[in-house]
Amino acid sequence: MNRNEDILNPTEADQFGLAAATLLRQGSQSLPAGIKDRLYAARLKAISVKKPEKIRIQQHVLTSSTGSWSSGSRSFWDNVGWIAPLIVLVFGLIGIAQWQQDSRINDIAELDVALLTDDVPPDAYADSGFMGFLKNGPLAESDQDSLDSAKSPS
């Protein structure tokens, strides 16, 4: 015999209980008055001894004009649990802003180092003629040849 077959599910147990109560009620009508009185007293005693069921009630009440919510048995972490993700978000945004600022500072420092270590003096970059030279490139070979022939006293 399988042990799981002997156990009733809650609906079957309720149906069995109702059927048994109906049979007992029908059978109790034909009992003598003394037995009925003893059954009634036993029923009252059983009801008085029965332990009360524990019912879990969650209560959310606005406690005062400060607007804070409280509940009877909530732990500290349940009350402040929503704050932790907010703090992580704020620190994350601060970290990202700091990282971007450091990146900008490093880029500017690299540009300054390149300017200061270059062969061309920094004032040349401000000269408009130098900018034209950078845009057009060095003199063409034909221009270079004409300059060389002009310089040589042949």
XYZ file of N, CA, C and O in Angstrom:
616
model
N 0.858 -1.178 0.000
C 0.000 0.000 0.000
C 0.896 1.230 0.000
O 1.834 1.317 0.778
N 0.600 2.143 -0.860
C 1.382 3.374 -0.987
C 0.968 4.364 0.086
O -0.218 4.613 0.289
N 1.940 4.942 0.764
C 1.649 5.864 1.870
C 1.002 7.148 1.363
O 0.191 7.755 2.057
N 1.342 7.615 0.176
C 0.783 8.849 -0.376
C -0.708 8.715 -0.686
O -1.426 9.699 -0.715
N -1.186 7.479 -0.899
C -2.607 7.289 -1.190
C -3.458 7.473 0.065
O -4.642 7.748 -0.019
N -2.869 7.290 1.255
C -3.610 7.419 2.509
C -3.846 8.881 2.896
O -4.711 9.160 3.711
N -3.092 9.803 2.346
C -3.188 11.213 2.717
C -4.208 11.900 1.803
O -4.163 11.777 0.576
N -5.112 12.641 2.420
C -6.137 13.366 1.664
C -5.670 14.800 1.428
O -5.027 15.401 2.299
N -6.050 15.318 0.282
C -5.749 16.740 0.066
C -6.788 17.565 0.822
O -7.791 17.037 1.300
N -6.573 18.850 0.987
C -7.482 19.663 1.825
C -8.941 19.619 1.378
O -9.845 19.580 2.214
N -9.196 19.574 0.098
C -10.603 19.541 -0.352
C -11.259 18.217 0.002
O -12.414 18.186 0.444
N -10.524 17.140 -0.190
C -11.078 15.828 0.161
C -11.296 15.726 1.667
O -12.295 15.144 2.119
N -10.384 16.270 2.462
C -10.538 16.234 3.925
C -11.771 17.025 4.348
O -12.517 16.593 5.245
N -12.000 18.182 3.708
C -13.193 18.978 4.031
C -14.468 18.212 3.669
O -15.444 18.209 4.435
N -14.474 17.556 2.514
C -15.664 16.788 2.107
C -15.918 15.627 3.067
O -17.068 15.339 3.423
N -14.848 14.948 3.485
C -14.996 13.855 4.442
C -15.545 14.367 5.768
O -16.434 13.749 6.377
N -15.030 15.511 6.216
C -15.507 16.087 7.473
C -16.977 16.454 7.415
O -17.737 16.207 8.371
N -17.399 17.051 6.293
C -18.823 17.403 6.158
C -19.714 16.157 6.123
O -20.799 16.137 6.724
N -19.257 15.116 5.428
C -20.055 13.881 5.358
C -20.153 13.230 6.740
O -21.238 12.756 7.148
N -19.036 13.211 7.478
C -19.057 12.623 8.816
C -19.963 13.428 9.744
O -20.718 12.854 10.550
N -19.912 14.751 9.657
C -20.759 15.600 10.501
C -22.232 15.358 10.187
O -23.073 15.306 11.105
N -22.565 15.195 8.921
C -23.959 14.936 8.540
C -24.432 13.601 9.115
O -25.544 13.505 9.674
N -23.610 12.565 9.004
C -23.987 11.254 9.544
C -24.136 11.302 11.066
O -25.056 10.710 11.632
N -23.211 11.990 11.732
C -23.295 12.093 13.193
C -24.534 12.878 13.627
O -25.186 12.545 14.615
N -24.870 13.931 12.893
C -26.047 14.722 13.229
C -27.320 13.875 13.072
O -28.228 13.940 13.899
N -27.359 13.100 12.004
C -28.540 12.244 11.797
C -28.634 11.163 12.879
O -29.717 10.843 13.373
N -27.476 10.604 13.221
C -27.478 9.532 14.228
C -27.739 10.061 15.625
O -28.266 9.350 16.485
N -27.382 11.332 15.899
C -27.567 11.877 17.241
C -29.035 12.161 17.546
O -29.420 12.290 18.705
N -29.886 12.202 16.548
C -31.305 12.481 16.784
C -31.994 11.293 17.466
O -32.975 11.464 18.196
N -31.452 10.124 17.251
C -32.081 8.947 17.863
C -31.442 8.563 19.202
O -31.831 7.573 19.805
N -30.476 9.351 19.690
C -29.812 9.048 20.969
C -30.674 9.519 22.147
O -31.443 10.468 22.023
N -30.501 8.882 23.326
C -31.208 9.338 24.519
C -30.721 10.719 24.956
O -29.615 11.143 24.614
N -31.486 11.434 25.743
C -31.207 12.807 26.155
C -29.926 12.892 26.989
O -29.153 13.857 26.862
N -29.623 11.940 27.832
C -28.415 11.957 28.663
C -27.146 11.919 27.814
O -26.152 12.602 28.088
N -27.144 11.091 26.790
C -25.978 10.996 25.907
C -25.821 12.280 25.107
O -24.707 12.764 24.900
N -26.962 12.856 24.677
C -26.896 14.125 23.936
C -26.283 15.220 24.802
O -25.476 16.019 24.324
N -26.661 15.241 26.095
C -26.112 16.256 27.002
C -24.601 16.075 27.191
O -23.838 17.040 27.205
N -24.169 14.809 27.355
C -22.732 14.570 27.503
C -21.963 14.919 26.233
O -20.877 15.464 26.292
N -22.535 14.620 25.077
C -21.871 14.996 23.804
C -21.773 16.525 23.662
O -20.760 17.052 23.211
N -22.840 17.215 24.075
C -22.839 18.677 24.008
C -21.764 19.266 24.926
O -21.032 20.173 24.540
N -21.644 18.716 26.162
C -20.632 19.191 27.106
C -19.225 18.903 26.575
O -18.305 19.736 26.694
N -19.034 17.724 25.963
C -17.718 17.377 25.398
C -17.379 18.310 24.236
O -16.224 18.731 24.075
N -18.378 18.648 23.447
C -18.175 19.574 22.313
C -17.760 20.952 22.820
O -16.825 21.568 22.295
N -18.429 21.473 23.876
C -18.083 22.770 24.454
C -16.668 22.762 25.030
O -15.909 23.727 24.882
N -16.304 21.655 25.691
C -14.969 21.551 26.267
C -13.907 21.539 25.161
O -12.858 22.175 25.286
N -14.167 20.833 24.083
C -13.213 20.760 22.961
C -13.034 22.139 22.325
O -11.912 22.530 21.970
N -14.121 22.880 22.216
C -14.034 24.218 21.613
C -13.264 25.164 22.520
O -12.472 25.981 22.067
N -13.454 25.058 23.841
C -12.767 25.958 24.768
C -11.273 25.652 24.854
O -10.461 26.527 25.127
N -10.864 24.398 24.631
C -9.461 24.004 24.710
C -8.716 24.309 23.400
O -7.495 24.432 23.390
N -9.452 24.469 22.353
C -8.833 24.694 21.039
C -7.932 25.925 21.078
O -8.307 26.978 21.591
N -6.730 25.778 20.544
C -5.792 26.891 20.496
C -6.210 27.862 19.396
O -6.642 27.451 18.318
N -6.083 29.154 19.671
C -6.443 30.120 18.625
C -5.420 30.071 17.477
O -4.234 29.843 17.689
N -5.928 30.251 16.293
C -5.051 30.249 15.116
C -4.305 31.571 15.037
O -4.863 32.629 15.324
N -3.063 31.470 14.651
C -2.269 32.682 14.482
C -2.531 33.244 13.089
O -2.391 32.553 12.089
N -2.915 34.483 13.084
C -3.201 35.157 11.819
C -2.174 36.261 11.648
O -2.009 37.099 12.527
N -1.489 36.253 10.522
C -0.470 37.272 10.260
C -1.132 38.456 9.566
O -1.716 38.311 8.504
N -1.045 39.573 10.218
C -1.635 40.791 9.673
C -0.520 41.773 9.422
O 0.252 42.099 10.323
N -0.420 42.245 8.193
C 0.559 43.280 7.888
C -0.147 44.612 7.981
O -1.183 44.827 7.365
N 0.442 45.478 8.756
C -0.204 46.746 9.034
C 0.722 47.873 8.604
O 1.856 47.966 9.036
N 0.246 48.712 7.720
C 0.983 49.894 7.289
C 0.174 51.104 7.722
O -0.931 51.319 7.267
N 0.742 51.871 8.618
C 0.009 52.996 9.186
C 0.877 54.245 9.089
O 2.067 54.208 9.354
N 0.282 55.349 8.715
C 0.981 56.631 8.744
C 1.002 57.069 10.198
O -0.018 57.378 10.788
N 2.204 57.097 10.792
C 2.280 57.261 12.237
C 2.114 58.690 12.697
O 1.546 58.956 13.735
N 2.680 59.632 11.962
C 2.581 61.016 12.417
C 2.604 61.940 11.225
O 2.582 61.510 10.090
N 2.668 63.201 11.491
C 2.675 64.168 10.404
C 4.004 64.222 9.677
O 4.139 64.921 8.690
N 5.012 63.480 10.155
C 6.310 63.463 9.486
C 6.250 62.672 8.198
O 7.118 62.807 7.359
N 5.259 61.836 8.037
C 5.101 61.081 6.806
C 5.889 59.789 6.795
O 6.112 59.223 5.754
N 6.321 59.302 7.931
C 7.071 58.052 7.949
C 6.105 56.886 8.089
O 5.135 56.968 8.817
N 6.412 55.811 7.402
C 5.581 54.617 7.465
C 6.197 53.666 8.476
O 7.393 53.549 8.584
N 5.355 52.988 9.212
C 5.883 51.989 10.130
C 4.988 50.773 10.099
O 3.829 50.850 9.731
N 5.542 49.672 10.505
C 4.734 48.480 10.651
C 5.206 47.762 11.885
O 6.345 47.912 12.311
N 4.363 46.980 12.450
C 4.615 46.398 13.743
C 5.934 45.661 13.900
O 6.689 45.938 14.797
N 6.247 44.688 13.033
C 7.414 43.849 13.286
C 8.415 43.878 12.128
O 9.086 42.901 11.891
N 8.482 44.958 11.417
C 9.430 45.035 10.301
C 10.828 45.274 10.836
O 11.026 46.026 11.774
N 11.797 44.635 10.204
C 13.173 44.796 10.654
C 13.765 46.083 10.081
O 13.190 46.729 9.208
N 14.935 46.419 10.576
C 15.630 47.632 10.132
C 15.895 47.579 8.637
O 15.713 48.551 7.928
N 16.332 46.416 8.133
C 16.680 46.303 6.711
C 15.451 46.381 5.823
O 15.546 46.804 4.669
N 14.292 45.965 6.329
C 13.073 46.113 5.539
C 12.705 47.583 5.396
O 12.186 48.007 4.372
N 12.979 48.367 6.439
C 12.634 49.788 6.403
C 13.567 50.595 5.513
O 13.143 51.547 4.875
N 14.841 50.255 5.488
C 15.802 51.046 4.715
C 16.286 50.309 3.468
O 17.229 50.757 2.822
N 15.691 49.210 3.137
C 16.116 48.416 1.982
C 16.013 49.156 0.670
O 16.784 48.912 -0.252
N 15.123 50.076 0.546
C 14.969 50.820 -0.709
C 16.020 51.910 -0.837
O 16.255 52.430 -1.933
N 16.682 52.272 0.252
C 17.685 53.333 0.214
C 19.005 52.829 -0.373
O 19.711 53.580 -1.041
N 19.334 51.567 -0.151
C 20.617 51.015 -0.604
C 20.812 51.154 -2.118
O 21.867 51.630 -2.554
N 19.853 50.784 -2.975
C 20.063 50.974 -4.410
C 20.218 52.447 -4.786
O 20.986 52.782 -5.694
N 19.534 53.315 -4.090
C 19.652 54.747 -4.360
C 21.057 55.248 -4.037
O 21.650 56.004 -4.812
N 21.614 54.795 -2.922
C 22.979 55.189 -2.542
C 23.985 54.657 -3.555
O 24.904 55.365 -3.970
N 23.807 53.408 -3.990
C 24.709 52.830 -4.996
C 24.637 53.630 -6.290
O 25.660 53.909 -6.926
N 23.446 54.032 -6.683
C 23.279 54.828 -7.903
C 23.988 56.168 -7.789
O 24.697 56.584 -8.709
N 23.816 56.851 -6.670
C 24.456 58.163 -6.476
C 25.973 58.033 -6.521
O 26.657 58.793 -7.213
N 26.517 57.042 -5.780
C 27.968 56.860 -5.794
C 28.465 56.446 -7.176
O 29.557 56.833 -7.596
N 27.678 55.666 -7.900
C 28.050 55.289 -9.266
C 28.127 56.504 -10.180
O 29.065 56.647 -10.970
N 27.142 57.391 -10.085
C 27.154 58.605 -10.915
C 28.319 59.522 -10.547
O 28.961 60.110 -11.420
N 28.614 59.626 -9.258
C 29.757 60.432 -8.826
C 31.054 59.823 -9.369
O 31.930 60.543 -9.856
N 31.178 58.507 -9.327
C 32.360 57.827 -9.841
C 32.538 58.040 -11.337
O 33.651 58.274 -11.819
N 31.437 57.965 -12.087
C 31.506 58.177 -13.538
C 31.920 59.611 -13.841
O 32.762 59.856 -14.716
N 31.365 60.584 -13.137
C 31.735 61.986 -13.354
C 33.210 62.207 -13.035
O 33.922 62.904 -13.782
N 33.701 61.606 -11.967
C 35.114 61.738 -11.592
C 36.013 61.116 -12.653
O 37.037 61.684 -13.033
N 35.627 59.950 -13.159
C 36.409 59.272 -14.196
C 36.466 60.117 -15.472
O 37.527 60.236 -16.098
N 35.342 60.715 -15.874
C 35.331 61.563 -17.072
C 36.201 62.798 -16.867
O 36.915 63.213 -17.785
N 36.158 63.392 -15.691
C 36.972 64.572 -15.422
C 38.462 64.205 -15.459
O 39.266 64.944 -16.044
N 38.833 63.077 -14.887
C 40.225 62.624 -14.943
C 40.656 62.365 -16.386
O 41.790 62.679 -16.776
N 39.756 61.799 -17.184
C 40.063 61.534 -18.589
C 40.313 62.840 -19.344
O 41.256 62.934 -20.149
N 39.484 63.855 -19.110
C 39.681 65.161 -19.760
C 41.010 65.788 -19.337
O 41.743 66.335 -20.159
N 41.320 65.712 -18.058
C 42.583 66.270 -17.557
C 43.771 65.561 -18.206
O 44.741 66.208 -18.620
N 43.704 64.246 -18.325
C 44.789 63.490 -18.955
C 44.941 63.861 -20.431
O 46.066 63.960 -20.940
N 43.819 64.064 -21.151
C 43.885 64.461 -22.560
C 44.543 65.832 -22.709
O 45.385 66.038 -23.593
N 44.169 66.765 -21.861
C 44.763 68.111 -21.916
C 46.254 68.045 -21.576
O 47.081 68.707 -22.207
N 46.611 67.220 -20.593
C 48.018 67.081 -20.209
C 48.837 66.487 -21.353
O 49.965 66.934 -21.624
N 48.289 65.500 -22.067
C 48.995 64.917 -23.213
C 49.203 65.951 -24.305
O 50.273 66.006 -24.928
N 48.209 66.798 -24.564
C 48.339 67.845 -25.569
C 49.401 68.861 -25.147
O 50.234 69.269 -25.966
N 49.403 69.244 -23.887
C 50.412 70.181 -23.390
C 51.818 69.602 -23.525
O 52.753 70.290 -23.943
N 51.981 68.332 -23.182
C 53.287 67.684 -23.303
C 53.722 67.648 -24.761
O 54.884 67.913 -25.088
N 52.792 67.340 -25.674
C 53.131 67.297 -27.098
C 53.555 68.675 -27.596
O 54.502 68.796 -28.386
N 52.871 69.730 -27.159
C 53.224 71.086 -27.591
C 54.580 71.508 -27.039
O 55.391 72.115 -27.733
N 54.808 71.203 -25.778
C 56.045 71.656 -25.144
C 57.270 70.864 -25.595
O 58.386 71.383 -25.575
N 57.103 69.624 -25.997
C 58.248 68.826 -26.435
C 58.445 68.863 -27.942
O 59.395 68.275 -28.454
N 57.598 69.563 -28.673
C 57.700 69.644 -30.128
C 58.840 70.590 -30.512
O 59.230 71.472 -29.754
N 59.379 70.425 -31.730
C 60.456 71.290 -32.230
C 59.948 72.687 -32.546
O 60.708 73.650 -32.500
N 58.669 72.805 -32.888
C 58.089 74.099 -33.241
C 57.698 74.806 -31.948
O 57.068 74.225 -31.074
N 58.071 76.100 -31.817
C 57.685 76.830 -30.609
C 56.168 77.031 -30.551
O 55.507 77.135 -31.580
N 55.593 77.105 -29.350
C 54.137 77.258 -29.219
C 53.596 78.525 -29.894
O 52.454 78.532 -30.342
N 54.398 79.600 -29.993
C 53.916 80.827 -30.650
C 53.658 80.609 -32.125
O 52.841 81.313 -32.742
N 54.330 79.652 -32.738
C 54.148 79.408 -34.171
C 52.743 78.917 -34.466
O 52.196 79.199 -35.537
N 52.150 78.210 -33.525
C 50.792 77.715 -33.750
C 49.792 78.863 -33.817
O 48.724 78.721 -34.409
N 50.086 79.990 -33.218
C 49.193 81.146 -33.243
C 49.383 81.978 -34.507
O 48.540 82.805 -34.843
N 50.468 81.787 -35.243
C 50.759 82.540 -36.451
C 49.886 82.037 -37.596
O 49.811 80.838 -37.866
N 49.243 82.975 -38.308
C 48.353 82.579 -39.408
C 49.142 82.015 -40.582
O 48.647 81.161 -41.310
N 50.353 82.474 -40.799
C 51.177 81.938 -41.878
C 51.529 80.479 -41.634
O 51.589 79.674 -42.571
N 51.786 80.134 -40.397
C 52.113 78.745 -40.070
C 50.899 77.854 -40.309
O 51.029 76.732 -40.787
N 49.710 78.360 -39.979
C 48.489 77.585 -40.223
C 48.303 77.359 -41.719
O 47.910 76.284 -42.150
N 48.604 78.381 -42.531
C 48.532 78.220 -43.986
C 49.533 77.185 -44.463
O 49.233 76.382 -45.359
N 50.733 77.196 -43.893
C 51.756 76.223 -44.243
C 51.280 74.803 -43.917
O 51.482 73.872 -44.699
N 50.632 74.653 -42.750
C 50.143 73.325 -42.379
C 49.031 72.855 -43.302
O 48.949 71.667 -43.623
N 48.173 73.776 -43.761
C 47.063 73.409 -44.649
C 47.567 73.056 -46.037
O 47.100 72.110 -46.656
N 48.519 73.810 -46.563
C 48.968 73.616 -47.941
C 50.108 72.619 -48.053
O 50.387 72.118 -49.135
N 50.785 72.367 -46.994
C 51.896 71.436 -47.044
C 53.172 72.152 -47.458
O 53.195 73.365 -47.721
N 54.291 71.447 -47.579
C 55.551 72.071 -47.972
C 55.499 72.553 -49.418
O 54.611 72.192 -50.185
N 56.447 73.355 -49.794
C 56.488 73.905 -51.160
C 56.601 72.786 -52.179
O 57.252 71.768 -51.941
N 55.985 72.976 -53.324
C 56.048 71.983 -54.386
C 57.470 71.934 -54.947
O 58.243 72.870 -54.797
N 57.835 70.854 -55.664
C 59.186 70.696 -56.193
C 59.516 71.785 -57.209
O 60.636 72.276 -57.277
N 58.547 72.200 -58.014
C 58.811 73.248 -59.010
C 59.096 74.582 -58.323
O 59.966 75.343 -58.741
N 58.385 74.857 -57.217
C 58.650 76.082 -56.465
C 60.020 75.996 -55.812
O 60.752 76.971 -55.762
N 60.396 74.808 -55.346
C 61.689 74.614 -54.702
C 62.823 74.793 -55.721
O 63.826 75.420 -55.427
N 62.630 74.298 -56.949
C 63.647 74.426 -58.002
C 63.838 75.885 -58.389
O 64.961 76.345 -58.613
N 62.741 76.635 -58.476
C 62.856 78.049 -58.855
C 63.559 78.852 -57.771
O 64.310 79.775 -58.046
N 63.327 78.473 -56.507
C 64.010 79.159 -55.422
C 65.504 78.822 -55.430
O 66.353 79.685 -55.206
N 65.842 77.598 -55.719
C 67.240 77.178 -55.749
C 67.986 77.874 -56.907
O 69.134 78.297 -56.762
N 67.354 78.009 -58.081
C 67.998 78.651 -59.226
C 68.151 80.145 -58.998
O 69.107 80.765 -59.461
N 67.239 80.719 -58.241
C 67.337 82.156 -57.956
C 68.481 82.424 -56.998
O 69.134 83.463 -57.070
N 68.766 81.514 -56.124
C 69.805 81.698 -55.120
C 71.197 81.422 -55.719
O 72.183 81.996 -55.301
N 71.294 80.527 -56.673
C 72.607 80.166 -57.184
C 73.063 81.193 -58.235
O 72.318 81.583 -59.120
N 74.346 81.663 -58.204
C 74.830 82.684 -59.128
C 75.370 82.080 -60.435
O 76.433 82.335 -60.899
N 74.743 81.342 -61.118
C 75.276 80.735 -62.326
C 75.438 81.686 -63.419
O 75.192 82.626 -63.801
